[in-house]
Amino acid sequence: MKVTTNYEYNFNDSLNRIDEILNTTSTFEELEEIPSSDRLTYDNGFYLNCYAIFIDIRQSSKLPTKYNRPTLAKIYKAFISEITAIFQSYEDCKEINIVGDSVWAVFNSKKKNDVLNVFSAAYTSNSLVRTLNYKMSKKGIEPIEIGIGIAKGRALMIQAGYKGSGIKDIVWMGDVVNKASKMCSKANKIVSENLVITDSVFIDLNGYGNGKDNYQSFFKKINDFYVSDIIRIDLEDWLNKQIKYFFV
């Protein structure tokens, strides 16, 4: 988002913009998949199905009491940069947002196997943070804990900002975003596991994986959601080798 501060505020202009927005007949097209953001204008929007995934740091409010600002900045920058890198590696990831210590994204859900990408992003992130903790421990920094939440549902995609100023952003509204955030808030807090998914995401995982190691088998049900601490094997193999050599 481009941010500028050299405009003098004009109340009459505000009144005109408000009237223009409220009087506009907006069109909200129903789509099967997430479109290019280039198709968005201030007068339209898209209503679509998608997956939303949230990842944030647990008890982050306590970190400033433990570390000075340079160390705190390193923790946040390392966490945010690598979670973002993981999300960006998936073609089905269409939008990434950073809010404080949270990184969240939306993924396509047009095909049934689209669930594999958002699921892979979740367990890759889980292992990545374990690797980050190992790296930080060598610098005398205590490990961080995270929560991960995934939901599937409908979302409204709109462009918002200050028309004519160059300041604009994509805003995602709808139950799926709220649900993913709520699942994330349970992970490693209400439950001990790092990953929490909704029932609809669990259903989509049916049929994937191998034999007894099908993906659904890694989860257990608690109330109306499912929890897991699944990790990525190749990242864990690397980490275990480093730990072994470090402590020899």
PDB file of C-alpha atoms in Angstrom:
ATOM      1  CA  MET A   1       0.000   0.000   0.000  1.00  0.00           C
ATOM      2  CA  LYS A   2       1.322   3.444  -0.926  1.00  0.00           C
ATOM      3  CA  VAL A   3       1.101   5.849   1.997  1.00  0.00           C
ATOM      4  CA  THR A   4       1.266   9.609   1.513  1.00  0.00           C
ATOM      5  CA  THR A   5       0.857  12.380   4.063  1.00  0.00           C
ATOM      6  CA  ASN A   6       0.966  15.564   1.994  1.00  0.00           C
ATOM      7  CA  TYR A   7      -2.788  16.015   1.475  1.00  0.00           C
ATOM      8  CA  GLU A   8      -4.629  18.658   3.442  1.00  0.00           C
ATOM      9  CA  TYR A   9      -7.835  17.199   4.846  1.00  0.00           C
ATOM     10  CA  ASN A  10     -10.980  18.724   3.378  1.00  0.00           C
ATOM     11  CA  PHE A  11     -14.288  17.980   5.075  1.00  0.00           C
ATOM     12  CA  ASN A  12     -16.375  18.822   2.009  1.00  0.00           C
ATOM     13  CA  ASP A  13     -14.330  16.388  -0.056  1.00  0.00           C
ATOM     14  CA  SER A  14     -15.049  13.766   2.607  1.00  0.00           C
ATOM     15  CA  LEU A  15     -18.781  14.399   2.302  1.00  0.00           C
ATOM     16  CA  ASN A  16     -18.584  13.988  -1.480  1.00  0.00           C
ATOM     17  CA  ARG A  17     -16.573  10.758  -1.232  1.00  0.00           C
ATOM     18  CA  ILE A  18     -18.980   9.300   1.329  1.00  0.00           C
ATOM     19  CA  ASP A  19     -21.963  10.126  -0.884  1.00  0.00           C
ATOM     20  CA  GLU A  20     -20.209   8.680  -3.932  1.00  0.00           C
ATOM     21  CA  ILE A  21     -19.472   5.409  -2.128  1.00  0.00           C
ATOM     22  CA  LEU A  22     -22.928   5.068  -0.599  1.00  0.00           C
ATOM     23  CA  ASN A  23     -24.684   5.913  -3.865  1.00  0.00           C
ATOM     24  CA  THR A  24     -22.627   3.557  -6.009  1.00  0.00           C
ATOM     25  CA  THR A  25     -24.378   0.435  -7.268  1.00  0.00           C
ATOM     26  CA  SER A  26     -21.627  -2.055  -6.525  1.00  0.00           C
ATOM     27  CA  THR A  27     -21.444  -5.383  -8.302  1.00  0.00           C
ATOM     28  CA  PHE A  28     -20.237  -8.441  -6.403  1.00  0.00           C
ATOM     29  CA  GLU A  29     -19.556 -11.221  -8.883  1.00  0.00           C
ATOM     30  CA  GLU A  30     -19.727 -14.844  -7.716  1.00  0.00           C
ATOM     31  CA  LEU A  31     -16.543 -16.692  -8.680  1.00  0.00           C
ATOM     32  CA  GLU A  32     -15.198 -20.229  -8.371  1.00  0.00           C
ATOM     33  CA  GLU A  33     -11.632 -19.143  -7.653  1.00  0.00           C
ATOM     34  CA  ILE A  34      -9.668 -16.116  -6.499  1.00  0.00           C
ATOM     35  CA  PRO A  35      -9.193 -13.633  -9.381  1.00  0.00           C
ATOM     36  CA  SER A  36      -6.255 -11.373 -10.133  1.00  0.00           C
ATOM     37  CA  SER A  37      -6.290  -8.269  -7.957  1.00  0.00           C
ATOM     38  CA  ASP A  38      -6.049  -6.234 -11.179  1.00  0.00           C
ATOM     39  CA  ARG A  39      -9.741  -6.902 -11.723  1.00  0.00           C
ATOM     40  CA  LEU A  40     -10.688  -5.009  -8.577  1.00  0.00           C
ATOM     41  CA  THR A  41     -11.937  -1.438  -8.676  1.00  0.00           C
ATOM     42  CA  TYR A  42     -13.509   0.812  -6.049  1.00  0.00           C
ATOM     43  CA  ASP A  43     -16.920  -0.070  -7.513  1.00  0.00           C
ATOM     44  CA  ASN A  44     -16.839  -3.878  -7.620  1.00  0.00           C
ATOM     45  CA  GLY A  45     -15.952  -6.900  -5.558  1.00  0.00           C
ATOM     46  CA  PHE A  46     -15.885 -10.688  -5.730  1.00  0.00           C
ATOM     47  CA  TYR A  47     -17.634 -13.271  -3.610  1.00  0.00           C
ATOM     48  CA  LEU A  48     -15.822 -16.594  -3.642  1.00  0.00           C
ATOM     49  CA  ASN A  49     -14.794 -19.792  -1.874  1.00  0.00           C
ATOM     50  CA  CYS A  50     -11.309 -20.017  -0.389  1.00  0.00           C
ATOM     51  CA  TYR A  51      -9.141 -21.326   2.422  1.00  0.00           C
ATOM     52  CA  ALA A  52      -7.797 -18.875   4.990  1.00  0.00           C
ATOM     53  CA  ILE A  53      -4.756 -19.646   7.134  1.00  0.00           C
ATOM     54  CA  PHE A  54      -3.556 -17.632  10.143  1.00  0.00           C
ATOM     55  CA  ILE A  55      -0.233 -17.995  11.969  1.00  0.00           C
ATOM     56  CA  ASP A  56       0.816 -15.872  14.917  1.00  0.00           C
ATOM     57  CA  ILE A  57       3.223 -15.830  17.847  1.00  0.00           C
ATOM     58  CA  ARG A  58       1.868 -16.822  21.253  1.00  0.00           C
ATOM     59  CA  GLN A  59       2.359 -14.442  24.202  1.00  0.00           C
ATOM     60  CA  SER A  60       4.083 -11.946  21.939  1.00  0.00           C
ATOM     61  CA  SER A  61       3.134  -9.131  24.316  1.00  0.00           C
ATOM     62  CA  LYS A  62       5.694 -10.517  26.780  1.00  0.00           C
ATOM     63  CA  LEU A  63       8.585 -10.454  24.319  1.00  0.00           C
ATOM     64  CA  PRO A  64       9.348  -6.720  24.784  1.00  0.00           C
ATOM     65  CA  THR A  65       9.942  -7.392  28.490  1.00  0.00           C
ATOM     66  CA  LYS A  66      12.527 -10.076  27.670  1.00  0.00           C
ATOM     67  CA  TYR A  67      14.549  -8.536  24.876  1.00  0.00           C
ATOM     68  CA  ASN A  68      15.898  -5.203  23.723  1.00  0.00           C
ATOM     69  CA  ARG A  69      14.525  -3.698  20.529  1.00  0.00           C
ATOM     70  CA  PRO A  70      17.243  -4.970  18.135  1.00  0.00           C
ATOM     71  CA  THR A  71      16.727  -8.570  19.318  1.00  0.00           C
ATOM     72  CA  LEU A  72      12.960  -8.184  19.227  1.00  0.00           C
ATOM     73  CA  ALA A  73      13.178  -6.880  15.664  1.00  0.00           C
ATOM     74  CA  LYS A  74      15.264  -9.895  14.639  1.00  0.00           C
ATOM     75  CA  ILE A  75      12.691 -12.318  16.059  1.00  0.00           C
ATOM     76  CA  TYR A  76       9.783 -10.669  14.255  1.00  0.00           C
ATOM     77  CA  LYS A  77      11.656 -10.166  10.997  1.00  0.00           C
ATOM     78  CA  ALA A  78      12.875 -13.780  10.873  1.00  0.00           C
ATOM     79  CA  PHE A  79       9.421 -15.174  11.704  1.00  0.00           C
ATOM     80  CA  ILE A  80       7.475 -12.955   9.291  1.00  0.00           C
ATOM     81  CA  SER A  81       9.928 -13.218   6.396  1.00  0.00           C
ATOM     82  CA  GLU A  82      10.045 -17.023   6.415  1.00  0.00           C
ATOM     83  CA  ILE A  83       6.323 -17.616   6.926  1.00  0.00           C
ATOM     84  CA  THR A  84       5.726 -15.215   4.046  1.00  0.00           C
ATOM     85  CA  ALA A  85       8.297 -17.091   1.937  1.00  0.00           C
ATOM     86  CA  ILE A  86       6.483 -20.367   2.606  1.00  0.00           C
ATOM     87  CA  PHE A  87       3.091 -18.932   1.661  1.00  0.00           C
ATOM     88  CA  GLN A  88       4.496 -17.332  -1.491  1.00  0.00           C
ATOM     89  CA  SER A  89       5.873 -20.655  -2.694  1.00  0.00           C
ATOM     90  CA  TYR A  90       2.351 -21.948  -3.403  1.00  0.00           C
ATOM     91  CA  GLU A  91       0.693 -20.916  -6.642  1.00  0.00           C
ATOM     92  CA  ASP A  92      -2.727 -21.249  -5.017  1.00  0.00           C
ATOM     93  CA  CYS A  93      -1.831 -18.629  -2.401  1.00  0.00           C
ATOM     94  CA  LYS A  94      -3.390 -15.452  -3.776  1.00  0.00           C
ATOM     95  CA  GLU A  95      -3.024 -12.924  -0.966  1.00  0.00           C
ATOM     96  CA  ILE A  96      -0.717 -12.520   2.046  1.00  0.00           C
ATOM     97  CA  ASN A  97      -1.300 -10.092   4.890  1.00  0.00           C
ATOM     98  CA  ILE A  98       0.924  -9.125   7.815  1.00  0.00           C
ATOM     99  CA  VAL A  99      -0.732  -7.691  10.912  1.00  0.00           C
ATOM    100  CA  GLY A 100       1.537  -7.228  13.915  1.00  0.00           C
ATOM    101  CA  ASP A 101       2.956 -10.653  14.769  1.00  0.00           C
ATOM    102  CA  SER A 102       0.398 -12.451  12.571  1.00  0.00           C
ATOM    103  CA  VAL A 103       0.774 -13.609   8.989  1.00  0.00           C
ATOM    104  CA  TRP A 104      -2.342 -14.771   7.202  1.00  0.00           C
ATOM    105  CA  ALA A 105      -3.180 -15.722   3.652  1.00  0.00           C
ATOM    106  CA  VAL A 106      -5.962 -16.900   1.377  1.00  0.00           C
ATOM    107  CA  PHE A 107      -5.655 -19.955  -0.865  1.00  0.00           C
ATOM    108  CA  ASN A 108      -7.817 -21.196  -3.710  1.00  0.00           C
ATOM    109  CA  SER A 109     -10.349 -23.919  -2.934  1.00  0.00           C
ATOM    110  CA  LYS A 110     -11.737 -24.576  -6.412  1.00  0.00           C
ATOM    111  CA  LYS A 111     -10.595 -28.219  -6.594  1.00  0.00           C
ATOM    112  CA  LYS A 112     -10.783 -30.794  -3.808  1.00  0.00           C
ATOM    113  CA  ASN A 113      -7.017 -31.336  -3.796  1.00  0.00           C
ATOM    114  CA  ASP A 114      -6.399 -27.605  -3.306  1.00  0.00           C
ATOM    115  CA  VAL A 115      -6.534 -28.449   0.401  1.00  0.00           C
ATOM    116  CA  LEU A 116      -3.110 -30.086   0.054  1.00  0.00           C
ATOM    117  CA  ASN A 117      -1.397 -26.751  -0.566  1.00  0.00           C
ATOM    118  CA  VAL A 118      -2.801 -24.917   2.440  1.00  0.00           C
ATOM    119  CA  PHE A 119      -2.221 -28.027   4.580  1.00  0.00           C
ATOM    120  CA  SER A 120       1.383 -28.231   3.367  1.00  0.00           C
ATOM    121  CA  ALA A 121       1.873 -24.536   4.145  1.00  0.00           C
ATOM    122  CA  ALA A 122       0.678 -25.208   7.696  1.00  0.00           C
ATOM    123  CA  TYR A 123       2.947 -28.131   8.553  1.00  0.00           C
ATOM    124  CA  THR A 124       5.908 -26.593   6.730  1.00  0.00           C
ATOM    125  CA  SER A 125       5.456 -23.462   8.844  1.00  0.00           C
ATOM    126  CA  ASN A 126       5.250 -25.572  11.978  1.00  0.00           C
ATOM    127  CA  SER A 127       8.633 -27.163  11.234  1.00  0.00           C
ATOM    128  CA  LEU A 128      10.137 -23.880  10.058  1.00  0.00           C
ATOM    129  CA  VAL A 129       9.446 -22.263  13.429  1.00  0.00           C
ATOM    130  CA  ARG A 130      11.109 -25.220  15.156  1.00  0.00           C
ATOM    131  CA  THR A 131      14.160 -24.554  12.961  1.00  0.00           C
ATOM    132  CA  LEU A 132      13.983 -20.849  13.788  1.00  0.00           C
ATOM    133  CA  ASN A 133      13.916 -21.711  17.496  1.00  0.00           C
ATOM    134  CA  TYR A 134      17.022 -23.847  17.092  1.00  0.00           C
ATOM    135  CA  LYS A 135      18.830 -21.011  15.304  1.00  0.00           C
ATOM    136  CA  MET A 136      17.743 -18.504  17.956  1.00  0.00           C
ATOM    137  CA  SER A 137      18.821 -20.782  20.801  1.00  0.00           C
ATOM    138  CA  LYS A 138      22.395 -20.536  19.509  1.00  0.00           C
ATOM    139  CA  LYS A 139      22.081 -16.767  19.938  1.00  0.00           C
ATOM    140  CA  GLY A 140      20.722 -17.041  23.459  1.00  0.00           C
ATOM    141  CA  ILE A 141      17.133 -16.294  22.414  1.00  0.00           C
ATOM    142  CA  GLU A 142      14.332 -18.324  23.966  1.00  0.00           C
ATOM    143  CA  PRO A 143      12.006 -20.281  21.634  1.00  0.00           C
ATOM    144  CA  ILE A 144       8.772 -18.771  20.429  1.00  0.00           C
ATOM    145  CA  GLU A 145       5.469 -20.627  20.285  1.00  0.00           C
ATOM    146  CA  ILE A 146       2.938 -20.255  17.506  1.00  0.00           C
ATOM    147  CA  GLY A 147      -0.665 -20.992  16.674  1.00  0.00           C
ATOM    148  CA  ILE A 148      -1.909 -22.019  13.226  1.00  0.00           C
ATOM    149  CA  GLY A 149      -5.544 -22.002  12.127  1.00  0.00           C
ATOM    150  CA  ILE A 150      -7.179 -23.006   8.833  1.00  0.00           C
ATOM    151  CA  ALA A 151     -10.778 -22.585   7.703  1.00  0.00           C
ATOM    152  CA  LYS A 152     -12.715 -22.934   4.466  1.00  0.00           C
ATOM    153  CA  GLY A 153     -15.658 -20.836   3.396  1.00  0.00           C
ATOM    154  CA  ARG A 154     -16.960 -17.785   1.572  1.00  0.00           C
ATOM    155  CA  ALA A 155     -15.191 -14.432   1.443  1.00  0.00           C
ATOM    156  CA  LEU A 156     -15.886 -11.034  -0.060  1.00  0.00           C
ATOM    157  CA  MET A 157     -12.856  -9.527  -1.794  1.00  0.00           C
ATOM    158  CA  ILE A 158     -12.946  -5.752  -2.260  1.00  0.00           C
ATOM    159  CA  GLN A 159     -10.590  -2.875  -2.916  1.00  0.00           C
ATOM    160  CA  ALA A 160     -10.581  -0.207  -0.236  1.00  0.00           C
ATOM    161  CA  GLY A 161      -8.667   2.984   0.358  1.00  0.00           C
ATOM    162  CA  TYR A 162      -8.697   6.640  -0.578  1.00  0.00           C
ATOM    163  CA  LYS A 163      -9.870   7.033  -4.182  1.00  0.00           C
ATOM    164  CA  GLY A 164      -7.580   9.187  -6.259  1.00  0.00           C
ATOM    165  CA  SER A 165      -4.746   9.154  -3.731  1.00  0.00           C
ATOM    166  CA  GLY A 166      -2.953   5.984  -4.735  1.00  0.00           C
ATOM    167  CA  ILE A 167      -3.636   4.556  -1.282  1.00  0.00           C
ATOM    168  CA  LYS A 168      -5.476   1.265  -1.683  1.00  0.00           C
ATOM    169  CA  ASP A 169      -5.514  -2.224  -0.319  1.00  0.00           C
ATOM    170  CA  ILE A 170      -7.392  -5.475  -0.766  1.00  0.00           C
ATOM    171  CA  VAL A 171      -9.780  -6.225   2.072  1.00  0.00           C
ATOM    172  CA  TRP A 172     -11.106  -9.714   2.773  1.00  0.00           C
ATOM    173  CA  MET A 173     -14.359 -10.016   4.657  1.00  0.00           C
ATOM    174  CA  GLY A 174     -16.471 -12.997   5.590  1.00  0.00           C
ATOM    175  CA  ASP A 175     -16.916 -15.943   7.846  1.00  0.00           C
ATOM    176  CA  VAL A 176     -13.889 -17.850   6.549  1.00  0.00           C
ATOM    177  CA  VAL A 177     -11.449 -15.164   7.664  1.00  0.00           C
ATOM    178  CA  ASN A 178     -13.044 -14.943  11.103  1.00  0.00           C
ATOM    179  CA  LYS A 179     -13.088 -18.729  11.508  1.00  0.00           C
ATOM    180  CA  ALA A 180      -9.436 -19.126  10.569  1.00  0.00           C
ATOM    181  CA  SER A 181      -8.522 -16.437  13.082  1.00  0.00           C
ATOM    182  CA  LYS A 182     -10.584 -18.182  15.769  1.00  0.00           C
ATOM    183  CA  MET A 183      -8.938 -21.539  15.001  1.00  0.00           C
ATOM    184  CA  CYS A 184      -5.543 -19.877  15.297  1.00  0.00           C
ATOM    185  CA  SER A 185      -6.509 -18.368  18.659  1.00  0.00           C
ATOM    186  CA  LYS A 186      -7.197 -21.873  20.027  1.00  0.00           C
ATOM    187  CA  ALA A 187      -3.916 -23.419  18.829  1.00  0.00           C
ATOM    188  CA  ASN A 188      -1.210 -23.741  21.473  1.00  0.00           C
ATOM    189  CA  LYS A 189      -3.487 -21.891  23.867  1.00  0.00           C
ATOM    190  CA  ILE A 190      -6.887 -23.517  24.394  1.00  0.00           C
ATOM    191  CA  VAL A 191      -5.376 -26.791  23.152  1.00  0.00           C
ATOM    192  CA  SER A 192      -1.747 -27.919  23.332  1.00  0.00           C
ATOM    193  CA  GLU A 193      -1.422 -28.596  19.595  1.00  0.00           C
ATOM    194  CA  ASN A 194      -0.071 -25.960  17.176  1.00  0.00           C
ATOM    195  CA  LEU A 195      -2.537 -26.560  14.323  1.00  0.00           C
ATOM    196  CA  VAL A 196      -6.329 -26.254  14.507  1.00  0.00           C
ATOM    197  CA  ILE A 197      -8.609 -26.735  11.492  1.00  0.00           C
ATOM    198  CA  THR A 198     -12.347 -26.571  10.951  1.00  0.00           C
ATOM    199  CA  ASP A 199     -14.543 -29.539  10.179  1.00  0.00           C
ATOM    200  CA  SER A 200     -14.789 -28.587   6.491  1.00  0.00           C
ATOM    201  CA  VAL A 201     -10.995 -28.595   6.089  1.00  0.00           C
ATOM    202  CA  PHE A 202     -10.775 -31.973   7.838  1.00  0.00           C
ATOM    203  CA  ILE A 203     -13.387 -33.386   5.453  1.00  0.00           C
ATOM    204  CA  ASP A 204     -11.410 -32.129   2.446  1.00  0.00           C
ATOM    205  CA  LEU A 205      -8.339 -34.059   3.667  1.00  0.00           C
ATOM    206  CA  ASN A 206     -10.221 -37.341   3.317  1.00  0.00           C
ATOM    207  CA  GLY A 207      -8.543 -39.660   0.825  1.00  0.00           C
ATOM    208  CA  TYR A 208      -5.097 -38.063   0.937  1.00  0.00           C
ATOM    209  CA  GLY A 209      -1.980 -39.598   2.427  1.00  0.00           C
ATOM    210  CA  ASN A 210      -0.828 -43.219   2.429  1.00  0.00           C
ATOM    211  CA  GLY A 211      -2.578 -46.072   4.218  1.00  0.00           C
ATOM    212  CA  LYS A 212      -2.617 -45.674   7.988  1.00  0.00           C
ATOM    213  CA  ASP A 213      -0.726 -42.395   7.493  1.00  0.00           C
ATOM    214  CA  ASN A 214      -3.628 -40.709   5.715  1.00  0.00           C
ATOM    215  CA  TYR A 215      -3.706 -37.056   6.649  1.00  0.00           C
ATOM    216  CA  GLN A 216      -6.884 -37.278   8.669  1.00  0.00           C
ATOM    217  CA  SER A 217      -5.203 -39.764  11.003  1.00  0.00           C
ATOM    218  CA  PHE A 218      -2.842 -37.043  12.235  1.00  0.00           C
ATOM    219  CA  PHE A 219      -5.753 -35.128  13.755  1.00  0.00           C
ATOM    220  CA  LYS A 220      -7.963 -35.621  16.757  1.00  0.00           C
ATOM    221  CA  LYS A 221     -11.366 -34.051  17.207  1.00  0.00           C
ATOM    222  CA  ILE A 222     -12.092 -31.628  20.026  1.00  0.00           C
ATOM    223  CA  ASN A 223     -15.603 -30.222  20.087  1.00  0.00           C
ATOM    224  CA  ASP A 224     -16.280 -28.998  16.525  1.00  0.00           C
ATOM    225  CA  PHE A 225     -12.663 -28.646  15.359  1.00  0.00           C
ATOM    226  CA  TYR A 226      -9.590 -30.819  14.773  1.00  0.00           C
ATOM    227  CA  VAL A 227      -6.070 -30.459  16.159  1.00  0.00           C
ATOM    228  CA  SER A 228      -2.606 -31.714  15.228  1.00  0.00           C
ATOM    229  CA  ASP A 229       1.125 -31.070  15.625  1.00  0.00           C
ATOM    230  CA  ILE A 230       2.057 -32.462  12.215  1.00  0.00           C
ATOM    231  CA  ILE A 231       5.489 -31.491  10.909  1.00  0.00           C
ATOM    232  CA  ARG A 232       7.418 -31.702   7.616  1.00  0.00           C
ATOM    233  CA  ILE A 233       9.759 -34.690   7.568  1.00  0.00           C
ATOM    234  CA  ASP A 234      12.640 -33.304   5.493  1.00  0.00           C
ATOM    235  CA  LEU A 235      12.855 -30.130   7.587  1.00  0.00           C
ATOM    236  CA  GLU A 236      12.741 -32.194  10.776  1.00  0.00           C
ATOM    237  CA  ASP A 237      15.469 -34.510   9.485  1.00  0.00           C
ATOM    238  CA  TRP A 238      17.742 -31.499   8.901  1.00  0.00           C
ATOM    239  CA  LEU A 239      16.919 -30.093  12.328  1.00  0.00           C
ATOM    240  CA  ASN A 240      17.555 -33.368  14.127  1.00  0.00           C
ATOM    241  CA  LYS A 241      20.969 -33.696  12.471  1.00  0.00           C
ATOM    242  CA  GLN A 242      21.921 -30.171  13.537  1.00  0.00           C
ATOM    243  CA  ILE A 243      20.817 -30.786  17.108  1.00  0.00           C
ATOM    244  CA  LYS A 244      22.724 -34.063  17.218  1.00  0.00           C
ATOM    245  CA  TYR A 245      25.942 -32.455  15.986  1.00  0.00           C
ATOM    246  CA  PHE A 246      25.475 -29.388  18.196  1.00  0.00           C
ATOM    247  CA  PHE A 247      25.247 -31.407  21.402  1.00  0.00           C
ATOM    248  CA  VAL A 248      27.926 -33.986  20.584  1.00  0.00           C
TER     249      VAL A 248
END
